[in-house]
Amino acid sequence: MPSTPRYTGTAIALHWLLALALFGLFGMGLYMTELSMSPTRLKLYNWHKWAGVTVLALSFLRLAWRLTHRPPAEPPMPAWQARAAQAAHVALYALFFAVPLAGWAYSSAAGFPVVWFGVLPLPDLVAPDRELAEAIKPVHKILAYTMAAIVLVHIAGALKHQLVDRDGLLRRMWPGLA
């Protein structure tokens, strides 16, 4: 496998930390919405909101890091693949912000405050408004499913480069490799 330049350790850590958080949030979101009203459901909703705000904060850190640190050069690939990868990355970065902000706005509109880790009350993004909450709720869900679909395409692309092209692209972001 050809040697390829790697992302910085900070970029790699932020990538995988966000990846784990997003998988956990998506799974928790699917699970908690199927529960009947109970203390467990309420606890999971609070955890989901805490994690969502954490993802939002990490996304700001990740974007700041990305804007101040050039990524390593990509291995040669057809122009359409490079454009598709760039479009997927831009969409993911946009969704890193849009999904948690839509969730926060939904929670605010529904009249449920976001209290980060049960300690730090965050300001409402919008005033309580039942109709607005009902309008935002499907937006949060659609954005989350859209992000999940793009993540799956991202993973498929990385695996294609690793298993078919064998161009070392995955090594750029894989943790623990020197």
XYZ file of N, CA and C in Angstrom:
534
model
N 0.841 -1.166 0.000
C 0.000 0.000 0.000
C 0.896 1.243 0.000
N 0.629 2.206 -0.884
C 1.479 3.390 -0.942
C 1.414 4.180 0.368
N 2.538 4.847 0.666
C 2.571 5.707 1.846
C 1.819 6.992 1.534
N 0.989 7.447 2.461
C 0.249 8.683 2.262
C 0.437 9.581 3.467
N 0.461 10.895 3.234
C 0.535 11.816 4.371
C -0.721 11.667 5.235
N -0.570 11.975 6.529
C -1.676 11.779 7.462
C -2.202 13.113 7.983
N -3.454 13.064 8.464
C -4.027 14.189 9.178
C -3.301 14.329 10.506
N -3.433 15.482 11.134
C -2.831 15.691 12.451
C -3.557 14.824 13.482
N -2.884 14.585 14.595
C -3.506 13.812 15.671
C -4.791 14.463 16.168
N -4.822 15.785 16.226
C -6.026 16.494 16.666
C -7.170 16.261 15.680
N -6.885 16.363 14.394
C -7.922 16.138 13.383
C -8.452 14.708 13.459
N -7.551 13.760 13.647
C -7.959 12.351 13.751
C -8.826 12.146 14.998
N -8.399 12.702 16.119
C -9.170 12.550 17.362
C -10.562 13.171 17.224
N -10.651 14.368 16.660
C -11.954 15.011 16.484
C -12.836 14.213 15.519
N -12.250 13.684 14.454
C -13.008 12.888 13.486
C -13.659 11.690 14.162
N -12.848 10.912 14.897
C -13.364 9.681 15.484
C -14.260 9.943 16.699
N -13.968 10.990 17.446
C -14.835 11.352 18.565
C -16.221 11.749 18.051
N -16.257 12.565 17.002
C -17.541 12.935 16.403
C -18.225 11.726 15.783
N -17.464 10.862 15.140
C -18.067 9.670 14.527
C -18.755 8.814 15.589
N -18.065 8.569 16.696
C -18.663 7.765 17.777
C -19.888 8.460 18.365
N -19.787 9.762 18.581
C -20.917 10.511 19.140
C -22.114 10.475 18.194
N -21.864 10.632 16.903
C -22.970 10.636 15.939
C -23.644 9.274 15.852
N -22.857 8.203 15.858
C -23.457 6.861 15.841
C -24.294 6.653 17.098
N -23.746 7.060 18.250
C -24.491 6.918 19.502
C -25.753 7.752 19.519
N -25.667 8.998 19.058
C -26.835 9.877 19.034
C -27.921 9.348 18.106
N -27.515 8.866 16.943
C -28.505 8.361 15.991
C -29.201 7.129 16.569
N -28.410 6.210 17.130
C -28.998 5.021 17.741
C -29.900 5.366 18.911
N -29.444 6.304 19.764
C -30.259 6.715 20.892
C -31.553 7.371 20.407
N -31.439 8.200 19.363
C -32.628 8.852 18.815
C -33.642 7.846 18.300
N -33.173 6.823 17.604
C -34.088 5.784 17.116
C -34.746 5.047 18.273
N -33.951 4.729 19.294
C -34.461 3.955 20.429
C -35.438 4.766 21.277
N -35.060 5.979 21.640
C -35.859 6.744 22.596
C -37.212 7.158 22.028
N -37.271 7.381 20.731
C -38.549 7.803 20.143
C -39.556 6.663 20.097
N -39.091 5.434 20.250
C -40.000 4.281 20.241
C -40.493 3.913 21.639
N -39.913 4.518 22.663
C -40.312 4.209 24.035
C -41.620 4.913 24.383
N -42.397 4.283 25.250
C -43.575 4.963 25.785
C -43.095 5.964 26.829
N -43.956 6.903 27.200
C -43.570 7.920 28.175
C -43.185 7.233 29.491
N -41.976 7.540 29.937
C -41.448 6.925 31.155
C -40.251 7.738 31.622
N -39.803 7.507 32.843
C -38.578 8.183 33.306
C -37.374 7.863 32.410
N -37.308 6.628 31.921
C -36.195 6.253 31.041
C -36.226 7.079 29.761
N -37.403 7.225 29.165
C -37.518 8.020 27.939
C -37.091 9.465 28.202
N -37.546 10.049 29.293
C -37.187 11.432 29.616
C -35.681 11.571 29.849
N -35.086 10.586 30.541
C -33.643 10.606 30.778
C -32.886 10.533 29.452
N -33.322 9.636 28.553
C -32.645 9.509 27.261
C -32.781 10.774 26.422
N -33.935 11.414 26.465
C -34.096 12.675 25.738
C -33.117 13.723 26.260
N -32.964 13.799 27.579
C -31.998 14.747 28.135
C -30.580 14.395 27.717
N -30.209 13.135 27.804
C -28.872 12.717 27.365
C -28.662 13.039 25.888
N -29.700 12.792 25.074
C -29.623 13.066 23.641
C -29.349 14.560 23.410
N -30.030 15.405 24.160
C -29.821 16.854 24.022
C -28.416 17.237 24.482
N -27.952 16.678 25.600
C -26.597 16.980 26.079
C -25.562 16.582 25.025
N -25.729 15.384 24.510
C -24.780 14.894 23.506
C -24.857 15.730 22.233
N -26.057 16.140 21.855
C -26.209 16.977 20.665
C -25.496 18.311 20.812
N -25.612 18.932 21.977
C -24.909 20.200 22.221
C -23.402 19.959 22.235
N -22.980 18.827 22.769
C -21.557 18.488 22.763
C -21.057 18.308 21.338
N -21.842 17.639 20.498
C -21.476 17.483 19.089
C -21.375 18.857 18.422
N -22.285 19.741 18.743
C -22.235 21.094 18.186
C -20.938 21.794 18.589
N -20.575 21.703 19.867
C -19.326 22.320 20.333
C -18.108 21.685 19.663
N -18.096 20.353 19.582
C -16.983 19.669 18.912
C -16.920 20.016 17.433
N -18.074 20.245 16.831
C -18.109 20.618 15.416
C -17.470 21.982 15.191
N -17.694 22.909 16.118
C -17.029 24.212 16.024
C -15.516 24.032 16.134
N -15.091 23.192 17.084
C -13.653 22.924 17.218
C -13.092 22.284 15.956
N -13.821 21.307 15.434
C -13.348 20.602 14.239
C -13.262 21.541 13.047
N -14.274 22.375 12.862
C -14.249 23.322 11.746
C -13.100 24.314 11.906
N -12.904 24.831 13.119
C -11.800 25.771 13.357
C -10.466 25.098 13.052
N -10.313 23.841 13.480
C -9.066 23.120 13.210
C -8.880 22.931 11.708
N -9.941 22.538 11.031
C -9.860 22.290 9.585
C -9.526 23.563 8.810
N -10.091 24.697 9.242
C -9.836 25.958 8.546
C -8.421 26.476 8.776
N -7.761 26.008 9.819
C -6.416 26.491 10.134
C -5.328 25.450 9.859
N -5.718 24.269 9.402
C -4.746 23.212 9.115
C -5.123 22.549 7.797
N -4.224 22.622 6.835
C -4.495 22.014 5.531
C -4.521 20.496 5.655
N -5.474 19.855 4.968
C -5.491 18.387 4.989
C -4.355 17.828 4.133
N -3.982 16.600 4.372
C -2.935 15.997 3.529
C -3.439 15.819 2.098
N -2.502 15.746 1.199
C -2.849 15.553 -0.212
C -3.560 14.216 -0.395
N -4.541 14.217 -1.279
C -5.265 12.977 -1.578
C -4.478 12.161 -2.593
N -4.624 10.847 -2.540
C -4.013 10.039 -3.594
C -4.723 10.338 -4.917
N -4.085 10.041 -6.019
C -4.731 10.296 -7.312
C -6.056 9.530 -7.421
N -7.055 10.222 -7.971
C -8.363 9.601 -8.186
C -9.063 10.367 -9.294
N -10.062 9.744 -9.916
C -10.808 10.461 -10.952
C -11.423 11.742 -10.396
N -11.543 12.750 -11.245
C -12.057 14.059 -10.826
C -13.451 13.955 -10.223
N -14.296 13.074 -10.756
C -15.659 12.965 -10.228
C -15.647 12.450 -8.787
N -14.703 11.557 -8.475
C -14.607 11.049 -7.105
C -14.143 12.148 -6.151
N -13.167 12.941 -6.593
C -12.689 14.041 -5.757
C -13.811 15.045 -5.509
N -14.600 15.356 -6.538
C -15.724 16.290 -6.375
C -16.797 15.701 -5.461
N -17.071 14.413 -5.606
C -18.078 13.756 -4.758
C -17.616 13.749 -3.299
N -16.341 13.464 -3.078
C -15.811 13.466 -1.705
C -15.895 14.864 -1.108
N -15.547 15.868 -1.899
C -15.615 17.243 -1.401
C -17.060 17.626 -1.085
N -17.996 17.268 -1.950
C -19.412 17.579 -1.706
C -19.914 16.875 -0.446
N -19.512 15.620 -0.253
C -19.933 14.886 0.940
C -19.374 15.536 2.202
N -18.118 15.963 2.155
C -17.524 16.606 3.322
C -18.202 17.941 3.639
N -18.484 18.733 2.618
C -19.173 20.010 2.838
C -20.560 19.753 3.434
N -21.273 18.769 2.891
C -22.609 18.440 3.411
C -22.526 17.965 4.856
N -21.536 17.129 5.170
C -21.402 16.650 6.550
C -21.111 17.793 7.513
N -20.198 18.677 7.129
C -19.911 19.807 8.011
C -21.165 20.652 8.231
N -21.927 20.906 7.190
C -23.173 21.675 7.337
C -24.141 20.951 8.274
N -24.240 19.651 8.125
C -25.164 18.868 8.957
C -24.677 18.740 10.396
N -23.357 18.786 10.618
C -22.832 18.769 11.987
C -23.427 19.921 12.800
N -23.752 21.012 12.110
C -24.343 22.176 12.772
C -25.864 22.165 12.675
N -26.379 21.830 11.506
C -27.824 21.916 11.277
C -28.618 20.939 12.144
N -28.140 19.714 12.289
C -28.895 18.706 13.052
C -29.031 19.106 14.524
N -27.917 19.399 15.231
C -28.106 19.777 16.634
C -28.841 21.106 16.812
N -28.627 22.068 15.916
C -29.346 23.336 16.039
C -30.849 23.146 15.826
N -31.220 22.280 14.885
C -32.650 21.987 14.686
C -33.227 21.287 15.912
N -32.461 20.367 16.504
C -32.923 19.699 17.714
C -33.080 20.668 18.869
N -32.130 21.569 19.028
C -32.181 22.578 20.087
C -33.376 23.508 19.862
N -33.578 23.931 18.614
C -34.722 24.800 18.294
C -36.037 24.070 18.565
N -36.103 22.791 18.215
C -37.307 22.010 18.487
C -37.574 21.946 19.988
N -36.537 21.647 20.758
C -36.693 21.551 22.208
C -37.157 22.890 22.786
N -36.559 23.978 22.311
C -36.959 25.311 22.772
C -38.412 25.602 22.416
N -38.781 25.338 21.171
C -40.152 25.610 20.726
C -41.160 24.743 21.475
N -40.752 23.538 21.840
C -41.640 22.636 22.572
C -41.737 23.007 24.056
N -40.908 23.961 24.491
C -40.960 24.403 25.872
C -40.118 23.578 26.828
N -39.182 22.795 26.275
C -38.299 21.970 27.099
C -36.891 22.550 27.052
N -36.410 23.131 28.132
C -35.088 23.751 28.104
C -33.985 22.709 27.918
N -32.890 23.182 27.373
C -31.693 22.347 27.264
C -30.783 22.756 28.408
N -30.489 21.803 29.282
C -29.595 22.039 30.413
C -28.423 21.084 30.223
N -27.311 21.652 29.753
C -26.161 20.839 29.373
C -25.623 20.090 30.576
N -25.621 18.769 30.473
C -25.182 17.855 31.533
C -25.935 18.080 32.842
N -27.156 18.629 32.723
C -27.982 18.853 33.899
C -27.480 19.966 34.796
N -26.496 20.747 34.314
C -25.867 21.771 35.143
C -25.972 23.167 34.526
N -25.703 23.280 33.237
C -25.615 24.583 32.574
C -26.848 24.823 31.708
N -27.780 25.660 32.166
C -28.954 25.947 31.344
C -28.546 26.784 30.132
N -28.967 26.336 28.965
C -28.658 27.055 27.738
C -29.867 27.892 27.333
N -29.632 28.990 26.658
C -30.757 29.837 26.259
C -31.624 29.140 25.205
N -32.902 29.454 25.228
C -33.779 28.944 24.184
C -33.397 29.596 22.863
N -33.415 28.818 21.782
C -33.134 29.384 20.468
C -34.348 30.107 19.902
N -35.533 29.642 20.293
C -36.786 30.272 19.876
C -37.724 30.255 21.082
N -38.734 31.101 21.018
C -39.729 31.125 22.097
C -40.610 29.883 22.000
N -41.148 29.434 23.122
C -42.072 28.290 23.069
C -43.241 28.572 22.129
N -43.471 27.622 21.234
C -44.534 27.764 20.231
C -44.835 26.366 19.705
N -45.989 25.827 20.085
C -46.347 24.450 19.743
C -46.343 24.210 18.230
N -46.904 25.144 17.463
C -46.942 24.974 16.001
C -45.538 24.958 15.412
N -44.688 25.851 15.902
C -43.300 25.882 15.426
C -42.588 24.576 15.792
N -42.832 24.085 17.003
C -42.220 22.818 17.424
C -42.628 21.689 16.485
N -43.894 21.625 16.145
C -44.378 20.575 15.241
C -43.789 20.725 13.844
N -43.459 21.945 13.438
C -42.830 22.164 12.131
C -41.349 21.789 12.154
N -40.677 22.046 13.274
C -39.229 21.789 13.375
C -38.933 20.312 13.598
N -39.788 19.621 14.316
C -39.535 18.213 14.668
C -39.187 17.355 13.452
N -39.981 17.386 12.355
C -39.602 16.560 11.202
C -38.333 17.054 10.503
N -38.044 18.336 10.623
C -36.813 18.866 10.019
C -35.602 18.229 10.702
N -35.624 18.189 12.040
C -34.528 17.559 12.786
C -34.364 16.100 12.357
N -35.473 15.396 12.236
C -35.437 13.983 11.855
C -34.902 13.800 10.431
N -35.380 14.597 9.503
C -34.939 14.495 8.103
C -33.447 14.814 7.994
N -33.017 15.858 8.687
C -31.595 16.204 8.657
C -30.746 15.083 9.250
N -31.216 14.469 10.341
C -30.467 13.372 10.963
C -30.363 12.178 10.022
N -31.459 11.831 9.370
C -31.426 10.719 8.417
C -30.549 11.054 7.209
N -30.578 12.294 6.780
C -29.720 12.716 5.670
C -28.256 12.578 6.056
N -27.925 13.016 7.270
C -26.548 12.874 7.728
C -26.157 11.408 7.810
N -27.039 10.561 8.327
C -26.734 9.129 8.415
C -26.471 8.550 7.024
N -27.251 8.956 6.046
C -27.055 8.449 4.680
C -25.712 8.902 4.117
N -25.362 10.161 4.339
C -24.079 10.660 3.833
C -22.920 9.998 4.567
N -23.076 9.752 5.852
C -22.036 9.029 6.605
C -21.831 7.639 6.012
N -22.915 6.949 5.676
C -22.788 5.615 5.069
C -22.072 5.688 3.724
N -22.364 6.700 2.926
C -21.666 6.889 1.646
C -20.185 7.184 1.911
N -19.913 7.992 2.913
C -18.537 8.321 3.297
C -17.768 7.048 3.682
N -18.395 6.216 4.491
C -17.768 4.951 4.902
C -17.548 4.044 3.692
N -18.552 3.960 2.822
C -18.424 3.127 1.616
C -17.270 3.614 0.741
N -17.148 4.920 0.602
C -16.042 5.474 -0.189
C -14.693 5.142 0.423
N -14.585 5.276 1.748
C -13.324 4.962 2.417
C -12.975 3.483 2.249
N -13.982 2.615 2.385
C -13.739 1.175 2.206
C -13.369 0.837 0.762
N -13.987 1.517 -0.182
C -13.643 1.309 -1.602
C -12.177 1.655 -1.840
N -11.741 2.785 -1.273
C -10.336 3.179 -1.434
C -9.409 2.180 -0.758
N -9.821 1.653 0.380
C -8.983 0.715 1.120
C -8.925 -0.657 0.446
N -10.094 -1.186 0.067
C -10.176 -2.573 -0.385
C -10.072 -2.763 -1.893
N -10.504 -1.776 -2.650
C -10.480 -1.902 -4.118
C -9.281 -1.157 -4.700
N -9.195 0.138 -4.386
C -8.120 0.950 -4.961
C -6.774 0.696 -4.283
N -6.814 0.320 -3.022
C -5.604 0.082 -2.230
C -4.618 1.250 -2.345
N -5.163 2.463 -2.204
C -4.354 3.664 -2.392
C -3.909 4.311 -1.079
N -4.205 3.674 0.052
C -3.750 4.191 1.334
C -4.550 5.371 1.871
N -5.662 5.703 1.237
C -6.452 6.853 1.665
C -6.917 6.717 3.110
N -7.336 5.537 3.508
C -7.844 5.320 4.859
C -6.772 5.549 5.925
N -5.532 5.296 5.588
C -4.434 5.484 6.545
C -4.312 6.937 6.988
N -4.788 7.870 6.168
C -4.678 9.292 6.508
C -5.442 9.628 7.778
N -6.539 8.887 8.052
C -7.407 9.228 9.169
C -7.513 8.099 10.202
N -6.876 6.968 9.957
C -6.983 5.851 10.894
C -6.142 6.137 12.141
N -6.734 5.981 13.331
C -5.981 6.277 14.551
C -4.878 5.269 14.815
N -3.811 5.739 15.433
C -2.754 4.856 15.904
C -1.739 4.430 14.871
N -1.877 4.869 13.641
C -0.889 4.496 12.618
C 0.142 5.596 12.496
N 1.380 5.211 12.385
C 2.451 6.221 12.249
C 2.824 6.402 10.801
